[in-house]
Amino acid sequence: MARYKKWFWGIVGSSIVIAIVCIVGLKFTAGKRSSYDFDPAYPLEFSYAQPGSLAISQNELTLENQQKAIIYYPNDLSRTYPAIIWGNGTIASPAKYAGLFEHLASWGFIVIDSYSETTGDGAAIIQTLDYLIAANADPANRLFQKIQLDQIGAVGTSQGATGIINAFNRYPQGQMIKTLVTNALPQQRWTDEAHIYEPSLITVPWLILSGTRDLIVSPAAANQASLEQSSAKKRFLAMSVGAGHTEIEADGGSYRGYLTAWLLGLLADDQQALSIFEPTHGEIWANPHWTHGVEYSGPK
């Protein structure tokens, strides 16, 4: 009996230790930093991390399938703007990323995100693209002929990163997407069967963002492997040193500056922004807050 009790409590003790290690490990890999200080020594990252010059508005709306969504856009509608469709992480709502959406809109983007908490198959993301297409053609919509449908970017985080890839790969209108930005892209082993993505089908410029602390879900090696499978001519992997899986939440964290620059470079022809990613001598290469693996083909 004593031997049985010793065995039993040994199992219990080991289980507790394993549980504690798992909890600490998940907290370490998943956490968002309380702040990220943009360094003026890297002026382009610093500049694009600051708010843009445009005042913005936001509105909630209903998509065709009765799914709720939210849209952010510049108040000045005397001209047209490129657009960004967003993919939420698992069990996440647009409120998780509100600060980043406001930031991007202030730089001259129309940003739309559904309230879907399961975005990995791309369906909810495509529904937001369908809304933009319809709104741009509807004289009763405030955004009538204000959306540059030939300049659509897709950004997604975690499950939403798989979602934007699947939106591009699986739907005809997905071919309207001109660039993909995946953040914290999960390894295939962590994705549901319906959310499996195929990097080899990606043909548009692709920026992969992840953090060096995201060791379980989105490690550098897995992201590099996905990048290398892609047939995109312009592709870049950037790892934020010290960032965990949820770093992008709220105001975009350490990703905000270079994410904004990539989108402006690809969708608004900002050559200064695009210069950040040029081989070996772009600003990001000298920035110690970032480490990278890269495939790059030069100007778009």
PDB file of C-alpha atoms in Angstrom:
ATOM      1  CA  MET A   1       0.000   0.000   0.000  1.00  0.00           C
ATOM      2  CA  ALA A   2       2.831   2.375   0.866  1.00  0.00           C
ATOM      3  CA  ARG A   3       4.436   1.586  -2.483  1.00  0.00           C
ATOM      4  CA  TYR A   4       1.135   2.355  -4.250  1.00  0.00           C
ATOM      5  CA  LYS A   5       0.801   5.712  -2.448  1.00  0.00           C
ATOM      6  CA  LYS A   6       4.377   6.626  -3.330  1.00  0.00           C
ATOM      7  CA  TRP A   7       3.710   5.754  -6.972  1.00  0.00           C
ATOM      8  CA  PHE A   8       0.418   7.688  -6.978  1.00  0.00           C
ATOM      9  CA  TRP A   9       1.861  10.841  -5.460  1.00  0.00           C
ATOM     10  CA  GLY A  10       4.841  10.605  -7.775  1.00  0.00           C
ATOM     11  CA  ILE A  11       2.499  10.681 -10.777  1.00  0.00           C
ATOM     12  CA  VAL A  12       0.527  13.582  -9.285  1.00  0.00           C
ATOM     13  CA  GLY A  13       3.692  15.528  -8.548  1.00  0.00           C
ATOM     14  CA  SER A  14       5.059  14.988 -12.042  1.00  0.00           C
ATOM     15  CA  SER A  15       1.754  16.070 -13.575  1.00  0.00           C
ATOM     16  CA  ILE A  16       1.769  19.280 -11.553  1.00  0.00           C
ATOM     17  CA  VAL A  17       5.327  20.061 -12.588  1.00  0.00           C
ATOM     18  CA  ILE A  18       4.495  19.410 -16.264  1.00  0.00           C
ATOM     19  CA  ALA A  19       1.389  21.615 -16.016  1.00  0.00           C
ATOM     20  CA  ILE A  20       3.383  24.456 -14.455  1.00  0.00           C
ATOM     21  CA  VAL A  21       6.069  24.181 -17.133  1.00  0.00           C
ATOM     22  CA  CYS A  22       3.400  24.239 -19.867  1.00  0.00           C
ATOM     23  CA  ILE A  23       1.669  27.276 -18.357  1.00  0.00           C
ATOM     24  CA  VAL A  24       4.926  29.179 -17.973  1.00  0.00           C
ATOM     25  CA  GLY A  25       5.988  28.165 -21.480  1.00  0.00           C
ATOM     26  CA  LEU A  26       2.712  29.290 -23.045  1.00  0.00           C
ATOM     27  CA  LYS A  27       2.831  32.577 -21.153  1.00  0.00           C
ATOM     28  CA  PHE A  28       6.366  33.173 -22.387  1.00  0.00           C
ATOM     29  CA  THR A  29       5.629  32.370 -26.024  1.00  0.00           C
ATOM     30  CA  ALA A  30       2.175  33.935 -26.252  1.00  0.00           C
ATOM     31  CA  GLY A  31       2.566  37.162 -24.318  1.00  0.00           C
ATOM     32  CA  LYS A  32       2.429  40.694 -25.685  1.00  0.00           C
ATOM     33  CA  ARG A  33       5.008  43.160 -24.437  1.00  0.00           C
ATOM     34  CA  SER A  34       3.644  46.073 -22.421  1.00  0.00           C
ATOM     35  CA  SER A  35       5.445  48.472 -24.747  1.00  0.00           C
ATOM     36  CA  TYR A  36       7.889  48.640 -27.641  1.00  0.00           C
ATOM     37  CA  ASP A  37      10.116  51.678 -27.953  1.00  0.00           C
ATOM     38  CA  PHE A  38      10.647  52.698 -31.561  1.00  0.00           C
ATOM     39  CA  ASP A  39      14.231  53.871 -31.912  1.00  0.00           C
ATOM     40  CA  PRO A  40      14.833  57.187 -33.750  1.00  0.00           C
ATOM     41  CA  ALA A  41      18.146  55.692 -34.869  1.00  0.00           C
ATOM     42  CA  TYR A  42      16.000  53.744 -37.381  1.00  0.00           C
ATOM     43  CA  PRO A  43      14.016  56.699 -38.716  1.00  0.00           C
ATOM     44  CA  LEU A  44      11.822  54.885 -41.227  1.00  0.00           C
ATOM     45  CA  GLU A  45      10.455  52.394 -38.706  1.00  0.00           C
ATOM     46  CA  PHE A  46      10.038  55.276 -36.257  1.00  0.00           C
ATOM     47  CA  SER A  47       8.237  57.447 -38.817  1.00  0.00           C
ATOM     48  CA  TYR A  48       5.780  54.824 -40.050  1.00  0.00           C
ATOM     49  CA  ALA A  49       4.980  53.838 -36.467  1.00  0.00           C
ATOM     50  CA  GLN A  50       3.702  57.359 -35.774  1.00  0.00           C
ATOM     51  CA  PRO A  51       0.063  58.221 -36.539  1.00  0.00           C
ATOM     52  CA  GLY A  52      -0.690  59.314 -40.077  1.00  0.00           C
ATOM     53  CA  SER A  53      -2.004  62.757 -40.949  1.00  0.00           C
ATOM     54  CA  LEU A  54      -5.619  61.848 -41.743  1.00  0.00           C
ATOM     55  CA  ALA A  55      -8.613  62.099 -39.437  1.00  0.00           C
ATOM     56  CA  ILE A  56     -10.665  58.902 -39.530  1.00  0.00           C
ATOM     57  CA  SER A  57     -14.131  57.467 -38.971  1.00  0.00           C
ATOM     58  CA  GLN A  58     -15.419  53.987 -38.231  1.00  0.00           C
ATOM     59  CA  ASN A  59     -18.745  52.272 -38.776  1.00  0.00           C
ATOM     60  CA  GLU A  60     -20.237  48.909 -37.940  1.00  0.00           C
ATOM     61  CA  LEU A  61     -21.995  47.169 -40.800  1.00  0.00           C
ATOM     62  CA  THR A  62     -23.683  43.915 -41.749  1.00  0.00           C
ATOM     63  CA  LEU A  63     -22.336  41.638 -44.459  1.00  0.00           C
ATOM     64  CA  GLU A  64     -24.558  39.648 -46.850  1.00  0.00           C
ATOM     65  CA  ASN A  65     -24.633  36.602 -44.559  1.00  0.00           C
ATOM     66  CA  GLN A  66     -25.689  38.781 -41.590  1.00  0.00           C
ATOM     67  CA  GLN A  67     -22.171  38.600 -40.137  1.00  0.00           C
ATOM     68  CA  LYS A  68     -21.232  41.863 -38.425  1.00  0.00           C
ATOM     69  CA  ALA A  69     -18.134  43.775 -39.483  1.00  0.00           C
ATOM     70  CA  ILE A  70     -16.413  47.083 -38.815  1.00  0.00           C
ATOM     71  CA  ILE A  71     -14.780  49.463 -41.265  1.00  0.00           C
ATOM     72  CA  TYR A  72     -12.274  52.276 -40.687  1.00  0.00           C
ATOM     73  CA  TYR A  73     -11.622  54.953 -43.315  1.00  0.00           C
ATOM     74  CA  PRO A  74     -10.256  58.502 -43.721  1.00  0.00           C
ATOM     75  CA  ASN A  75     -12.763  61.325 -43.290  1.00  0.00           C
ATOM     76  CA  ASP A  76     -11.503  63.056 -46.413  1.00  0.00           C
ATOM     77  CA  LEU A  77     -13.387  61.312 -49.201  1.00  0.00           C
ATOM     78  CA  SER A  78     -12.324  63.683 -51.933  1.00  0.00           C
ATOM     79  CA  ARG A  79     -10.029  60.950 -53.260  1.00  0.00           C
ATOM     80  CA  THR A  80      -9.744  57.166 -53.398  1.00  0.00           C
ATOM     81  CA  TYR A  81      -7.822  54.858 -51.041  1.00  0.00           C
ATOM     82  CA  PRO A  82      -6.310  51.367 -51.063  1.00  0.00           C
ATOM     83  CA  ALA A  83      -7.996  48.848 -48.787  1.00  0.00           C
ATOM     84  CA  ILE A  84      -6.984  46.194 -46.270  1.00  0.00           C
ATOM     85  CA  ILE A  85      -9.051  43.131 -45.411  1.00  0.00           C
ATOM     86  CA  TRP A  86      -8.214  41.584 -42.035  1.00  0.00           C
ATOM     87  CA  GLY A  87      -8.207  38.077 -40.578  1.00  0.00           C
ATOM     88  CA  ASN A  88      -8.766  37.717 -36.807  1.00  0.00           C
ATOM     89  CA  GLY A  89      -6.921  35.262 -34.628  1.00  0.00           C
ATOM     90  CA  THR A  90      -8.839  32.440 -32.937  1.00  0.00           C
ATOM     91  CA  ILE A  91     -11.712  33.650 -30.744  1.00  0.00           C
ATOM     92  CA  ALA A  92     -10.708  37.275 -31.367  1.00  0.00           C
ATOM     93  CA  SER A  93     -12.836  40.244 -32.362  1.00  0.00           C
ATOM     94  CA  PRO A  94     -11.925  43.497 -34.137  1.00  0.00           C
ATOM     95  CA  ALA A  95     -11.623  45.227 -30.765  1.00  0.00           C
ATOM     96  CA  LYS A  96      -8.369  43.304 -30.241  1.00  0.00           C
ATOM     97  CA  TYR A  97      -6.744  45.287 -33.066  1.00  0.00           C
ATOM     98  CA  ALA A  98      -8.619  48.613 -32.910  1.00  0.00           C
ATOM     99  CA  GLY A  99      -5.525  50.747 -32.312  1.00  0.00           C
ATOM    100  CA  LEU A 100      -3.767  49.259 -35.344  1.00  0.00           C
ATOM    101  CA  PHE A 101      -6.837  49.741 -37.550  1.00  0.00           C
ATOM    102  CA  GLU A 102      -7.014  53.406 -36.525  1.00  0.00           C
ATOM    103  CA  HIS A 103      -3.322  53.791 -37.270  1.00  0.00           C
ATOM    104  CA  LEU A 104      -3.585  52.281 -40.755  1.00  0.00           C
ATOM    105  CA  ALA A 105      -6.654  54.359 -41.616  1.00  0.00           C
ATOM    106  CA  SER A 106      -4.787  57.520 -40.568  1.00  0.00           C
ATOM    107  CA  TRP A 107      -2.137  56.638 -43.183  1.00  0.00           C
ATOM    108  CA  GLY A 108      -4.752  56.448 -45.940  1.00  0.00           C
ATOM    109  CA  PHE A 109      -6.166  52.923 -45.909  1.00  0.00           C
ATOM    110  CA  ILE A 110      -9.729  51.666 -45.758  1.00  0.00           C
ATOM    111  CA  VAL A 111      -9.621  48.774 -43.274  1.00  0.00           C
ATOM    112  CA  ILE A 112     -12.396  46.212 -42.853  1.00  0.00           C
ATOM    113  CA  ASP A 113     -12.694  43.313 -40.412  1.00  0.00           C
ATOM    114  CA  SER A 114     -15.549  40.924 -39.698  1.00  0.00           C
ATOM    115  CA  TYR A 115     -16.503  39.811 -36.197  1.00  0.00           C
ATOM    116  CA  SER A 116     -15.885  36.197 -37.134  1.00  0.00           C
ATOM    117  CA  GLU A 117     -13.800  34.301 -34.580  1.00  0.00           C
ATOM    118  CA  THR A 118     -13.060  31.417 -36.971  1.00  0.00           C
ATOM    119  CA  THR A 119     -11.353  32.828 -40.024  1.00  0.00           C
ATOM    120  CA  GLY A 120      -8.952  30.052 -41.029  1.00  0.00           C
ATOM    121  CA  ASP A 121     -10.802  28.850 -44.135  1.00  0.00           C
ATOM    122  CA  GLY A 122     -10.884  32.348 -45.606  1.00  0.00           C
ATOM    123  CA  ALA A 123     -14.670  32.573 -45.978  1.00  0.00           C
ATOM    124  CA  ALA A 124     -15.247  35.439 -43.515  1.00  0.00           C
ATOM    125  CA  ILE A 125     -12.349  37.379 -45.023  1.00  0.00           C
ATOM    126  CA  ILE A 126     -13.724  37.010 -48.545  1.00  0.00           C
ATOM    127  CA  GLN A 127     -17.086  38.300 -47.299  1.00  0.00           C
ATOM    128  CA  THR A 128     -15.410  41.569 -46.305  1.00  0.00           C
ATOM    129  CA  LEU A 129     -13.860  41.811 -49.776  1.00  0.00           C
ATOM    130  CA  ASP A 130     -17.281  41.219 -51.307  1.00  0.00           C
ATOM    131  CA  TYR A 131     -18.598  44.106 -49.202  1.00  0.00           C
ATOM    132  CA  LEU A 132     -15.903  46.445 -50.529  1.00  0.00           C
ATOM    133  CA  ILE A 133     -16.726  45.486 -54.104  1.00  0.00           C
ATOM    134  CA  ALA A 134     -20.439  46.142 -53.528  1.00  0.00           C
ATOM    135  CA  ALA A 135     -19.868  49.382 -51.584  1.00  0.00           C
ATOM    136  CA  ASN A 136     -17.656  50.814 -54.289  1.00  0.00           C
ATOM    137  CA  ALA A 137     -20.450  50.236 -56.829  1.00  0.00           C
ATOM    138  CA  ASP A 138     -23.324  51.535 -54.667  1.00  0.00           C
ATOM    139  CA  PRO A 139     -24.181  55.263 -55.083  1.00  0.00           C
ATOM    140  CA  ALA A 140     -25.953  55.132 -51.701  1.00  0.00           C
ATOM    141  CA  ASN A 141     -22.801  54.044 -49.885  1.00  0.00           C
ATOM    142  CA  ARG A 142     -20.492  56.717 -48.477  1.00  0.00           C
ATOM    143  CA  LEU A 143     -17.534  54.836 -49.968  1.00  0.00           C
ATOM    144  CA  PHE A 144     -18.994  54.817 -53.484  1.00  0.00           C
ATOM    145  CA  GLN A 145     -16.064  54.925 -55.933  1.00  0.00           C
ATOM    146  CA  LYS A 146     -13.645  55.710 -53.080  1.00  0.00           C
ATOM    147  CA  ILE A 147     -12.041  52.258 -52.844  1.00  0.00           C
ATOM    148  CA  GLN A 148      -9.074  51.313 -55.016  1.00  0.00           C
ATOM    149  CA  LEU A 149     -10.173  47.796 -55.818  1.00  0.00           C
ATOM    150  CA  ASP A 150      -6.952  47.258 -57.746  1.00  0.00           C
ATOM    151  CA  GLN A 151      -4.967  47.924 -54.545  1.00  0.00           C
ATOM    152  CA  ILE A 152      -6.258  45.428 -51.973  1.00  0.00           C
ATOM    153  CA  GLY A 153      -4.029  44.027 -49.234  1.00  0.00           C
ATOM    154  CA  ALA A 154      -4.834  41.187 -46.827  1.00  0.00           C
ATOM    155  CA  VAL A 155      -3.395  41.033 -43.306  1.00  0.00           C
ATOM    156  CA  GLY A 156      -4.096  38.279 -40.797  1.00  0.00           C
ATOM    157  CA  THR A 157      -2.767  37.047 -37.489  1.00  0.00           C
ATOM    158  CA  SER A 158      -2.570  33.471 -36.185  1.00  0.00           C
ATOM    159  CA  GLN A 159      -5.655  31.618 -37.517  1.00  0.00           C
ATOM    160  CA  GLY A 160      -6.383  34.741 -39.558  1.00  0.00           C
ATOM    161  CA  ALA A 161      -2.966  34.374 -41.199  1.00  0.00           C
ATOM    162  CA  THR A 162      -4.038  30.979 -42.532  1.00  0.00           C
ATOM    163  CA  GLY A 163      -7.339  32.612 -43.465  1.00  0.00           C
ATOM    164  CA  ILE A 164      -5.873  35.273 -45.727  1.00  0.00           C
ATOM    165  CA  ILE A 165      -3.774  32.663 -47.534  1.00  0.00           C
ATOM    166  CA  ASN A 166      -6.875  30.539 -48.071  1.00  0.00           C
ATOM    167  CA  ALA A 167      -8.879  33.595 -49.124  1.00  0.00           C
ATOM    168  CA  PHE A 168      -6.285  34.232 -51.825  1.00  0.00           C
ATOM    169  CA  ASN A 169      -5.907  30.602 -52.871  1.00  0.00           C
ATOM    170  CA  ARG A 170      -9.463  29.276 -52.723  1.00  0.00           C
ATOM    171  CA  TYR A 171     -11.742  32.048 -54.029  1.00  0.00           C
ATOM    172  CA  PRO A 172     -11.815  33.686 -57.469  1.00  0.00           C
ATOM    173  CA  GLN A 173     -12.144  37.175 -56.003  1.00  0.00           C
ATOM    174  CA  GLY A 174      -9.140  36.406 -53.813  1.00  0.00           C
ATOM    175  CA  GLN A 175      -7.026  37.075 -56.876  1.00  0.00           C
ATOM    176  CA  MET A 176      -7.818  40.762 -56.354  1.00  0.00           C
ATOM    177  CA  ILE A 177      -5.462  40.701 -53.358  1.00  0.00           C
ATOM    178  CA  LYS A 178      -2.170  42.381 -54.298  1.00  0.00           C
ATOM    179  CA  THR A 179      -0.144  41.559 -51.197  1.00  0.00           C
ATOM    180  CA  LEU A 180      -0.370  39.274 -48.163  1.00  0.00           C
ATOM    181  CA  VAL A 181       0.970  39.993 -44.683  1.00  0.00           C
ATOM    182  CA  THR A 182       0.820  37.023 -42.340  1.00  0.00           C
ATOM    183  CA  ASN A 183       1.544  37.520 -38.645  1.00  0.00           C
ATOM    184  CA  ALA A 184       2.206  34.614 -36.280  1.00  0.00           C
ATOM    185  CA  LEU A 185       1.384  32.133 -39.061  1.00  0.00           C
ATOM    186  CA  PRO A 186       0.788  28.765 -37.333  1.00  0.00           C
ATOM    187  CA  GLN A 187       2.731  25.694 -38.312  1.00  0.00           C
ATOM    188  CA  GLN A 188       0.503  23.315 -40.267  1.00  0.00           C
ATOM    189  CA  ARG A 189       0.462  20.913 -37.302  1.00  0.00           C
ATOM    190  CA  TRP A 190      -1.609  23.441 -35.309  1.00  0.00           C
ATOM    191  CA  THR A 191      -4.210  24.170 -38.011  1.00  0.00           C
ATOM    192  CA  ASP A 192      -7.594  22.508 -38.382  1.00  0.00           C
ATOM    193  CA  GLU A 193      -7.953  20.267 -41.408  1.00  0.00           C
ATOM    194  CA  ALA A 194     -10.285  22.781 -43.048  1.00  0.00           C
ATOM    195  CA  HIS A 195      -7.704  25.526 -42.557  1.00  0.00           C
ATOM    196  CA  ILE A 196      -4.657  23.849 -44.090  1.00  0.00           C
ATOM    197  CA  TYR A 197      -2.917  26.379 -46.336  1.00  0.00           C
ATOM    198  CA  GLU A 198      -0.728  25.987 -49.396  1.00  0.00           C
ATOM    199  CA  PRO A 199       2.223  28.435 -49.535  1.00  0.00           C
ATOM    200  CA  SER A 200       3.279  27.214 -52.999  1.00  0.00           C
ATOM    201  CA  LEU A 201       0.190  28.868 -54.521  1.00  0.00           C
ATOM    202  CA  ILE A 202       1.120  32.334 -53.275  1.00  0.00           C
ATOM    203  CA  THR A 203       2.186  34.490 -56.211  1.00  0.00           C
ATOM    204  CA  VAL A 204       1.790  38.026 -54.816  1.00  0.00           C
ATOM    205  CA  PRO A 205       4.273  39.917 -52.612  1.00  0.00           C
ATOM    206  CA  TRP A 206       4.291  38.269 -49.195  1.00  0.00           C
ATOM    207  CA  LEU A 207       5.560  39.640 -45.875  1.00  0.00           C
ATOM    208  CA  ILE A 208       5.800  37.159 -43.008  1.00  0.00           C
ATOM    209  CA  LEU A 209       5.973  38.695 -39.536  1.00  0.00           C
ATOM    210  CA  SER A 210       6.529  36.751 -36.345  1.00  0.00           C
ATOM    211  CA  GLY A 211       8.312  37.044 -33.004  1.00  0.00           C
ATOM    212  CA  THR A 212      11.378  35.272 -31.690  1.00  0.00           C
ATOM    213  CA  ARG A 213       9.407  34.270 -28.567  1.00  0.00           C
ATOM    214  CA  ASP A 214       6.682  32.590 -30.646  1.00  0.00           C
ATOM    215  CA  LEU A 215       8.578  29.308 -30.464  1.00  0.00           C
ATOM    216  CA  ILE A 216       5.643  26.887 -30.382  1.00  0.00           C
ATOM    217  CA  VAL A 217       3.058  28.156 -32.860  1.00  0.00           C
ATOM    218  CA  SER A 218       5.038  30.256 -35.348  1.00  0.00           C
ATOM    219  CA  PRO A 219       8.810  29.657 -35.081  1.00  0.00           C
ATOM    220  CA  ALA A 220      11.310  31.107 -37.520  1.00  0.00           C
ATOM    221  CA  ALA A 221      12.152  27.780 -39.169  1.00  0.00           C
ATOM    222  CA  ALA A 222       8.508  27.042 -40.016  1.00  0.00           C
ATOM    223  CA  ASN A 223       7.994  30.526 -41.412  1.00  0.00           C
ATOM    224  CA  GLN A 224      11.159  30.254 -43.489  1.00  0.00           C
ATOM    225  CA  ALA A 225       9.982  26.908 -44.884  1.00  0.00           C
ATOM    226  CA  SER A 226       6.641  28.441 -45.897  1.00  0.00           C
ATOM    227  CA  LEU A 227       8.405  31.390 -47.505  1.00  0.00           C
ATOM    228  CA  GLU A 228      10.661  29.125 -49.533  1.00  0.00           C
ATOM    229  CA  GLN A 229       7.694  27.132 -50.835  1.00  0.00           C
ATOM    230  CA  SER A 230       6.045  30.284 -52.169  1.00  0.00           C
ATOM    231  CA  SER A 231       6.352  31.270 -55.804  1.00  0.00           C
ATOM    232  CA  ALA A 232       6.015  34.974 -54.947  1.00  0.00           C
ATOM    233  CA  LYS A 233       8.725  37.070 -56.570  1.00  0.00           C
ATOM    234  CA  LYS A 234       8.819  39.487 -53.642  1.00  0.00           C
ATOM    235  CA  ARG A 235       8.865  37.863 -50.208  1.00  0.00           C
ATOM    236  CA  PHE A 236      10.339  38.769 -46.858  1.00  0.00           C
ATOM    237  CA  LEU A 237      10.454  37.166 -43.413  1.00  0.00           C
ATOM    238  CA  ALA A 238      10.956  39.532 -40.471  1.00  0.00           C
ATOM    239  CA  MET A 239      11.172  38.278 -36.879  1.00  0.00           C
ATOM    240  CA  SER A 240      10.638  40.821 -34.106  1.00  0.00           C
ATOM    241  CA  VAL A 241      13.189  40.146 -31.363  1.00  0.00           C
ATOM    242  CA  GLY A 242      11.420  39.419 -28.076  1.00  0.00           C
ATOM    243  CA  ALA A 243       7.870  39.399 -29.469  1.00  0.00           C
ATOM    244  CA  GLY A 244       5.379  36.682 -28.530  1.00  0.00           C
ATOM    245  CA  HIS A 245       2.333  35.314 -30.317  1.00  0.00           C
ATOM    246  CA  THR A 246      -0.074  38.152 -29.450  1.00  0.00           C
ATOM    247  CA  GLU A 247       2.319  41.065 -29.998  1.00  0.00           C
ATOM    248  CA  ILE A 248       0.222  42.565 -32.802  1.00  0.00           C
ATOM    249  CA  GLU A 249      -2.849  43.102 -30.626  1.00  0.00           C
ATOM    250  CA  ALA A 250      -4.048  46.598 -29.664  1.00  0.00           C
ATOM    251  CA  ASP A 251      -1.866  49.100 -31.592  1.00  0.00           C
ATOM    252  CA  GLY A 252       0.228  46.603 -33.556  1.00  0.00           C
ATOM    253  CA  GLY A 253       3.109  46.582 -31.084  1.00  0.00           C
ATOM    254  CA  SER A 254       6.553  46.204 -32.618  1.00  0.00           C
ATOM    255  CA  TYR A 255       5.052  45.268 -35.982  1.00  0.00           C
ATOM    256  CA  ARG A 256       3.290  48.587 -36.547  1.00  0.00           C
ATOM    257  CA  GLY A 257       6.065  50.552 -38.252  1.00  0.00           C
ATOM    258  CA  TYR A 258       7.314  48.040 -40.799  1.00  0.00           C
ATOM    259  CA  LEU A 259       3.837  46.607 -41.417  1.00  0.00           C
ATOM    260  CA  THR A 260       2.609  50.093 -42.331  1.00  0.00           C
ATOM    261  CA  ALA A 261       5.643  50.641 -44.536  1.00  0.00           C
ATOM    262  CA  TRP A 262       5.161  47.380 -46.456  1.00  0.00           C
ATOM    263  CA  LEU A 263       1.512  48.180 -47.156  1.00  0.00           C
ATOM    264  CA  LEU A 264       2.295  51.733 -48.274  1.00  0.00           C
ATOM    265  CA  GLY A 265       5.106  50.481 -50.475  1.00  0.00           C
ATOM    266  CA  LEU A 266       3.030  47.797 -52.196  1.00  0.00           C
ATOM    267  CA  LEU A 267      -0.372  49.505 -52.302  1.00  0.00           C
ATOM    268  CA  ALA A 268       0.447  53.228 -52.427  1.00  0.00           C
ATOM    269  CA  ASP A 269       3.736  53.187 -54.372  1.00  0.00           C
ATOM    270  CA  ASP A 270       5.748  54.629 -51.461  1.00  0.00           C
ATOM    271  CA  GLN A 271       9.275  53.870 -52.638  1.00  0.00           C
ATOM    272  CA  GLN A 272      10.852  55.155 -49.433  1.00  0.00           C
ATOM    273  CA  ALA A 273       8.793  52.646 -47.468  1.00  0.00           C
ATOM    274  CA  LEU A 274       9.720  49.857 -49.841  1.00  0.00           C
ATOM    275  CA  SER A 275      13.429  50.680 -49.527  1.00  0.00           C
ATOM    276  CA  ILE A 276      13.330  49.348 -45.954  1.00  0.00           C
ATOM    277  CA  PHE A 277      13.263  45.794 -47.324  1.00  0.00           C
ATOM    278  CA  GLU A 278      15.902  46.098 -50.043  1.00  0.00           C
ATOM    279  CA  PRO A 279      18.580  43.389 -49.884  1.00  0.00           C
ATOM    280  CA  THR A 280      21.327  43.876 -47.306  1.00  0.00           C
ATOM    281  CA  HIS A 281      21.205  47.687 -47.173  1.00  0.00           C
ATOM    282  CA  GLY A 282      17.525  48.349 -46.385  1.00  0.00           C
ATOM    283  CA  GLU A 283      16.969  49.833 -42.917  1.00  0.00           C
ATOM    284  CA  ILE A 284      15.573  46.641 -41.422  1.00  0.00           C
ATOM    285  CA  TRP A 285      18.880  44.848 -41.965  1.00  0.00           C
ATOM    286  CA  ALA A 286      20.695  47.194 -39.592  1.00  0.00           C
ATOM    287  CA  ASN A 287      17.922  47.303 -36.992  1.00  0.00           C
ATOM    288  CA  PRO A 288      18.916  45.100 -34.020  1.00  0.00           C
ATOM    289  CA  HIS A 289      15.274  44.744 -32.972  1.00  0.00           C
ATOM    290  CA  TRP A 290      14.710  42.504 -36.018  1.00  0.00           C
ATOM    291  CA  THR A 291      16.166  39.360 -37.487  1.00  0.00           C
ATOM    292  CA  HIS A 292      15.226  38.031 -40.891  1.00  0.00           C
ATOM    293  CA  GLY A 293      15.353  35.427 -43.568  1.00  0.00           C
ATOM    294  CA  VAL A 294      14.763  36.872 -46.984  1.00  0.00           C
ATOM    295  CA  GLU A 295      13.961  36.178 -50.607  1.00  0.00           C
ATOM    296  CA  TYR A 296      13.627  39.442 -52.536  1.00  0.00           C
ATOM    297  CA  SER A 297      13.361  40.309 -56.206  1.00  0.00           C
ATOM    298  CA  GLY A 298      13.677  44.097 -56.200  1.00  0.00           C
ATOM    299  CA  PRO A 299      11.091  46.643 -57.378  1.00  0.00           C
ATOM    300  CA  LYS A 300       7.564  45.370 -57.925  1.00  0.00           C
TER     301      LYS A 300
END
